[in-house]
């Protein structure tokens, strides 16, 4: 795989609670250096990153209700609207996991429809984070089936803050249900080229990682050989 192609699959990520302006400047500088698709940041950093990336085509992606997802639909909508107004090109929101575990899938579908509509009305990409480490296989299937009906742009494996991150088998399962109607993003624990390529082979169209530079360096070494 060409380095430029792989870089455009990366959401270059810095979501730590203590992220400083200096950290955001470094993140955006790295993003421009590798020409990735997006920087993934907490929503309060949206306006700053939009300014830092103003002379590039790199998207700013705001994490909503992150990392727990335990806020009301109204709160998520407000945070999404605020992020969009501050320049977000993409939204990654966490589903309400309590409602998933209660199997209140009508609530989950309503939440997904409202947030997806708000994003699409503003020509913004919408990604739905499942946090698979807390879910049973049947719950991952059900969420994927809801997404197939609602049509957000992506469904996503993980926040990276749960008990585990992306798993190849989960990516393959999600992709088997949504097929080409919705894309799959793998995130959480993707720190090397081998893992990254396994996720792509399983069906991921986007990779969320803070190890973008390391992975691309590994690819350079492979291509050199």
PDB file of N, CA, C and O in Angstrom, residues 128-153:
ATOM      1  N   UNK A 128     -20.671   6.868  14.607  1.00  0.00           N
ATOM      2  CA  UNK A 128     -21.333   6.368  15.812  1.00  0.00           C
ATOM      3  C   UNK A 128     -20.404   5.380  16.517  1.00  0.00           C
ATOM      4  O   UNK A 128     -20.066   4.335  15.965  1.00  0.00           O
ATOM      5  N   UNK A 129     -20.004   5.706  17.731  1.00  0.00           N
ATOM      6  CA  UNK A 129     -19.084   4.851  18.487  1.00  0.00           C
ATOM      7  C   UNK A 129     -19.882   3.859  19.337  1.00  0.00           C
ATOM      8  O   UNK A 129     -20.687   4.256  20.185  1.00  0.00           O
ATOM      9  N   UNK A 130     -19.619   2.558  19.122  1.00  0.00           N
ATOM     10  CA  UNK A 130     -20.341   1.514  19.848  1.00  0.00           C
ATOM     11  C   UNK A 130     -19.708   1.208  21.212  1.00  0.00           C
ATOM     12  O   UNK A 130     -20.407   0.860  22.145  1.00  0.00           O
ATOM     13  N   UNK A 131     -18.411   1.264  21.336  1.00  0.00           N
ATOM     14  CA  UNK A 131     -17.636   0.802  22.502  1.00  0.00           C
ATOM     15  C   UNK A 131     -17.875  -0.684  22.733  1.00  0.00           C
ATOM     16  O   UNK A 131     -18.469  -1.141  23.714  1.00  0.00           O
ATOM     17  N   UNK A 132     -17.384  -1.470  21.772  1.00  0.00           N
ATOM     18  CA  UNK A 132     -17.680  -2.905  21.707  1.00  0.00           C
ATOM     19  C   UNK A 132     -17.198  -3.710  22.905  1.00  0.00           C
ATOM     20  O   UNK A 132     -17.719  -4.798  23.168  1.00  0.00           O
ATOM     21  N   UNK A 133     -16.204  -3.212  23.622  1.00  0.00           N
ATOM     22  CA  UNK A 133     -15.672  -3.981  24.757  1.00  0.00           C
ATOM     23  C   UNK A 133     -16.729  -4.230  25.834  1.00  0.00           C
ATOM     24  O   UNK A 133     -16.586  -5.154  26.636  1.00  0.00           O
ATOM     25  N   UNK A 134     -17.779  -3.416  25.844  1.00  0.00           N
ATOM     26  CA  UNK A 134     -18.841  -3.578  26.836  1.00  0.00           C
ATOM     27  C   UNK A 134     -20.074  -4.303  26.280  1.00  0.00           C
ATOM     28  O   UNK A 134     -21.063  -4.471  26.990  1.00  0.00           O
ATOM     29  N   UNK A 135     -20.006  -4.726  25.020  1.00  0.00           N
ATOM     30  CA  UNK A 135     -21.187  -5.264  24.351  1.00  0.00           C
ATOM     31  C   UNK A 135     -21.068  -6.746  24.064  1.00  0.00           C
ATOM     32  O   UNK A 135     -19.978  -7.270  23.837  1.00  0.00           O
ATOM     33  N   UNK A 136     -22.216  -7.412  24.067  1.00  0.00           N
ATOM     34  CA  UNK A 136     -22.299  -8.786  23.590  1.00  0.00           C
ATOM     35  C   UNK A 136     -22.388  -8.772  22.057  1.00  0.00           C
ATOM     36  O   UNK A 136     -22.759  -7.767  21.454  1.00  0.00           O
ATOM     37  N   UNK A 137     -22.059  -9.897  21.457  1.00  0.00           N
ATOM     38  CA  UNK A 137     -22.095  -9.989  19.997  1.00  0.00           C
ATOM     39  C   UNK A 137     -23.464  -9.595  19.448  1.00  0.00           C
ATOM     40  O   UNK A 137     -23.564  -8.852  18.449  1.00  0.00           O
ATOM     41  N   UNK A 138     -24.523 -10.044  20.113  1.00  0.00           N
ATOM     42  CA  UNK A 138     -25.887  -9.743  19.649  1.00  0.00           C
ATOM     43  C   UNK A 138     -26.167  -8.247  19.701  1.00  0.00           C
ATOM     44  O   UNK A 138     -26.929  -7.715  18.874  1.00  0.00           O
ATOM     45  N   UNK A 139     -25.574  -7.538  20.669  1.00  0.00           N
ATOM     46  CA  UNK A 139     -25.775  -6.094  20.786  1.00  0.00           C
ATOM     47  C   UNK A 139     -25.009  -5.352  19.682  1.00  0.00           C
ATOM     48  O   UNK A 139     -25.517  -4.363  19.136  1.00  0.00           O
ATOM     49  N   UNK A 140     -23.827  -5.819  19.341  1.00  0.00           N
ATOM     50  CA  UNK A 140     -23.081  -5.235  18.221  1.00  0.00           C
ATOM     51  C   UNK A 140     -23.864  -5.414  16.927  1.00  0.00           C
ATOM     52  O   UNK A 140     -23.970  -4.481  16.116  1.00  0.00           O
ATOM     53  N   UNK A 141     -24.440  -6.586  16.765  1.00  0.00           N
ATOM     54  CA  UNK A 141     -25.256  -6.861  15.571  1.00  0.00           C
ATOM     55  C   UNK A 141     -26.455  -5.924  15.520  1.00  0.00           C
ATOM     56  O   UNK A 141     -26.748  -5.325  14.473  1.00  0.00           O
ATOM     57  N   UNK A 142     -27.137  -5.761  16.641  1.00  0.00           N
ATOM     58  CA  UNK A 142     -28.331  -4.912  16.675  1.00  0.00           C
ATOM     59  C   UNK A 142     -27.984  -3.454  16.375  1.00  0.00           C
ATOM     60  O   UNK A 142     -28.680  -2.787  15.600  1.00  0.00           O
ATOM     61  N   UNK A 143     -26.898  -2.951  16.960  1.00  0.00           N
ATOM     62  CA  UNK A 143     -26.492  -1.580  16.682  1.00  0.00           C
ATOM     63  C   UNK A 143     -26.133  -1.405  15.205  1.00  0.00           C
ATOM     64  O   UNK A 143     -26.455  -0.370  14.599  1.00  0.00           O
ATOM     65  N   UNK A 144     -25.484  -2.393  14.636  1.00  0.00           N
ATOM     66  CA  UNK A 144     -25.123  -2.333  13.216  1.00  0.00           C
ATOM     67  C   UNK A 144     -26.377  -2.339  12.344  1.00  0.00           C
ATOM     68  O   UNK A 144     -26.441  -1.621  11.332  1.00  0.00           O
ATOM     69  N   UNK A 145     -27.374  -3.112  12.733  1.00  0.00           N
ATOM     70  CA  UNK A 145     -28.635  -3.157  11.979  1.00  0.00           C
ATOM     71  C   UNK A 145     -29.365  -1.820  12.055  1.00  0.00           C
ATOM     72  O   UNK A 145     -29.950  -1.363  11.061  1.00  0.00           O
ATOM     73  N   UNK A 146     -29.322  -1.183  13.219  1.00  0.00           N
ATOM     74  CA  UNK A 146     -29.927   0.149  13.347  1.00  0.00           C
ATOM     75  C   UNK A 146     -29.190   1.141  12.445  1.00  0.00           C
ATOM     76  O   UNK A 146     -29.817   1.957  11.749  1.00  0.00           O
ATOM     77  N   UNK A 147     -27.869   1.073  12.447  1.00  0.00           N
ATOM     78  CA  UNK A 147     -27.086   1.967  11.594  1.00  0.00           C
ATOM     79  C   UNK A 147     -27.393   1.743  10.116  1.00  0.00           C
ATOM     80  O   UNK A 147     -27.434   2.694   9.326  1.00  0.00           O
ATOM     81  N   UNK A 148     -27.630   0.510   9.735  1.00  0.00           N
ATOM     82  CA  UNK A 148     -27.977   0.217   8.348  1.00  0.00           C
ATOM     83  C   UNK A 148     -29.281   0.895   7.953  1.00  0.00           C
ATOM     84  O   UNK A 148     -29.444   1.320   6.800  1.00  0.00           O
ATOM     85  N   UNK A 149     -30.207   1.037   8.910  1.00  0.00           N
ATOM     86  CA  UNK A 149     -31.465   1.753   8.666  1.00  0.00           C
ATOM     87  C   UNK A 149     -31.259   3.259   8.647  1.00  0.00           C
ATOM     88  O   UNK A 149     -31.788   3.962   7.787  1.00  0.00           O
ATOM     89  N   UNK A 150     -30.491   3.765   9.603  1.00  0.00           N
ATOM     90  CA  UNK A 150     -30.374   5.222   9.804  1.00  0.00           C
ATOM     91  C   UNK A 150     -29.375   5.848   8.832  1.00  0.00           C
ATOM     92  O   UNK A 150     -29.550   6.985   8.403  1.00  0.00           O
ATOM     93  N   UNK A 151     -28.323   5.137   8.505  1.00  0.00           N
ATOM     94  CA  UNK A 151     -27.289   5.571   7.576  1.00  0.00           C
ATOM     95  C   UNK A 151     -26.426   6.741   8.078  1.00  0.00           C
ATOM     96  O   UNK A 151     -26.282   7.766   7.395  1.00  0.00           O
ATOM     97  N   UNK A 152     -25.808   6.626   9.271  1.00  0.00           N
ATOM     98  CA  UNK A 152     -24.699   7.531   9.554  1.00  0.00           C
ATOM     99  C   UNK A 152     -23.583   7.190   8.571  1.00  0.00           C
ATOM    100  O   UNK A 152     -23.671   6.185   7.854  1.00  0.00           O
ATOM    101  N   UNK A 153     -22.545   7.998   8.530  1.00  0.00           N
ATOM    102  CA  UNK A 153     -21.465   7.731   7.577  1.00  0.00           C
ATOM    103  C   UNK A 153     -20.596   6.552   8.009  1.00  0.00           C
ATOM    104  O   UNK A 153     -20.134   5.774   7.179  1.00  0.00           O
TER     105      UNK A 153
END
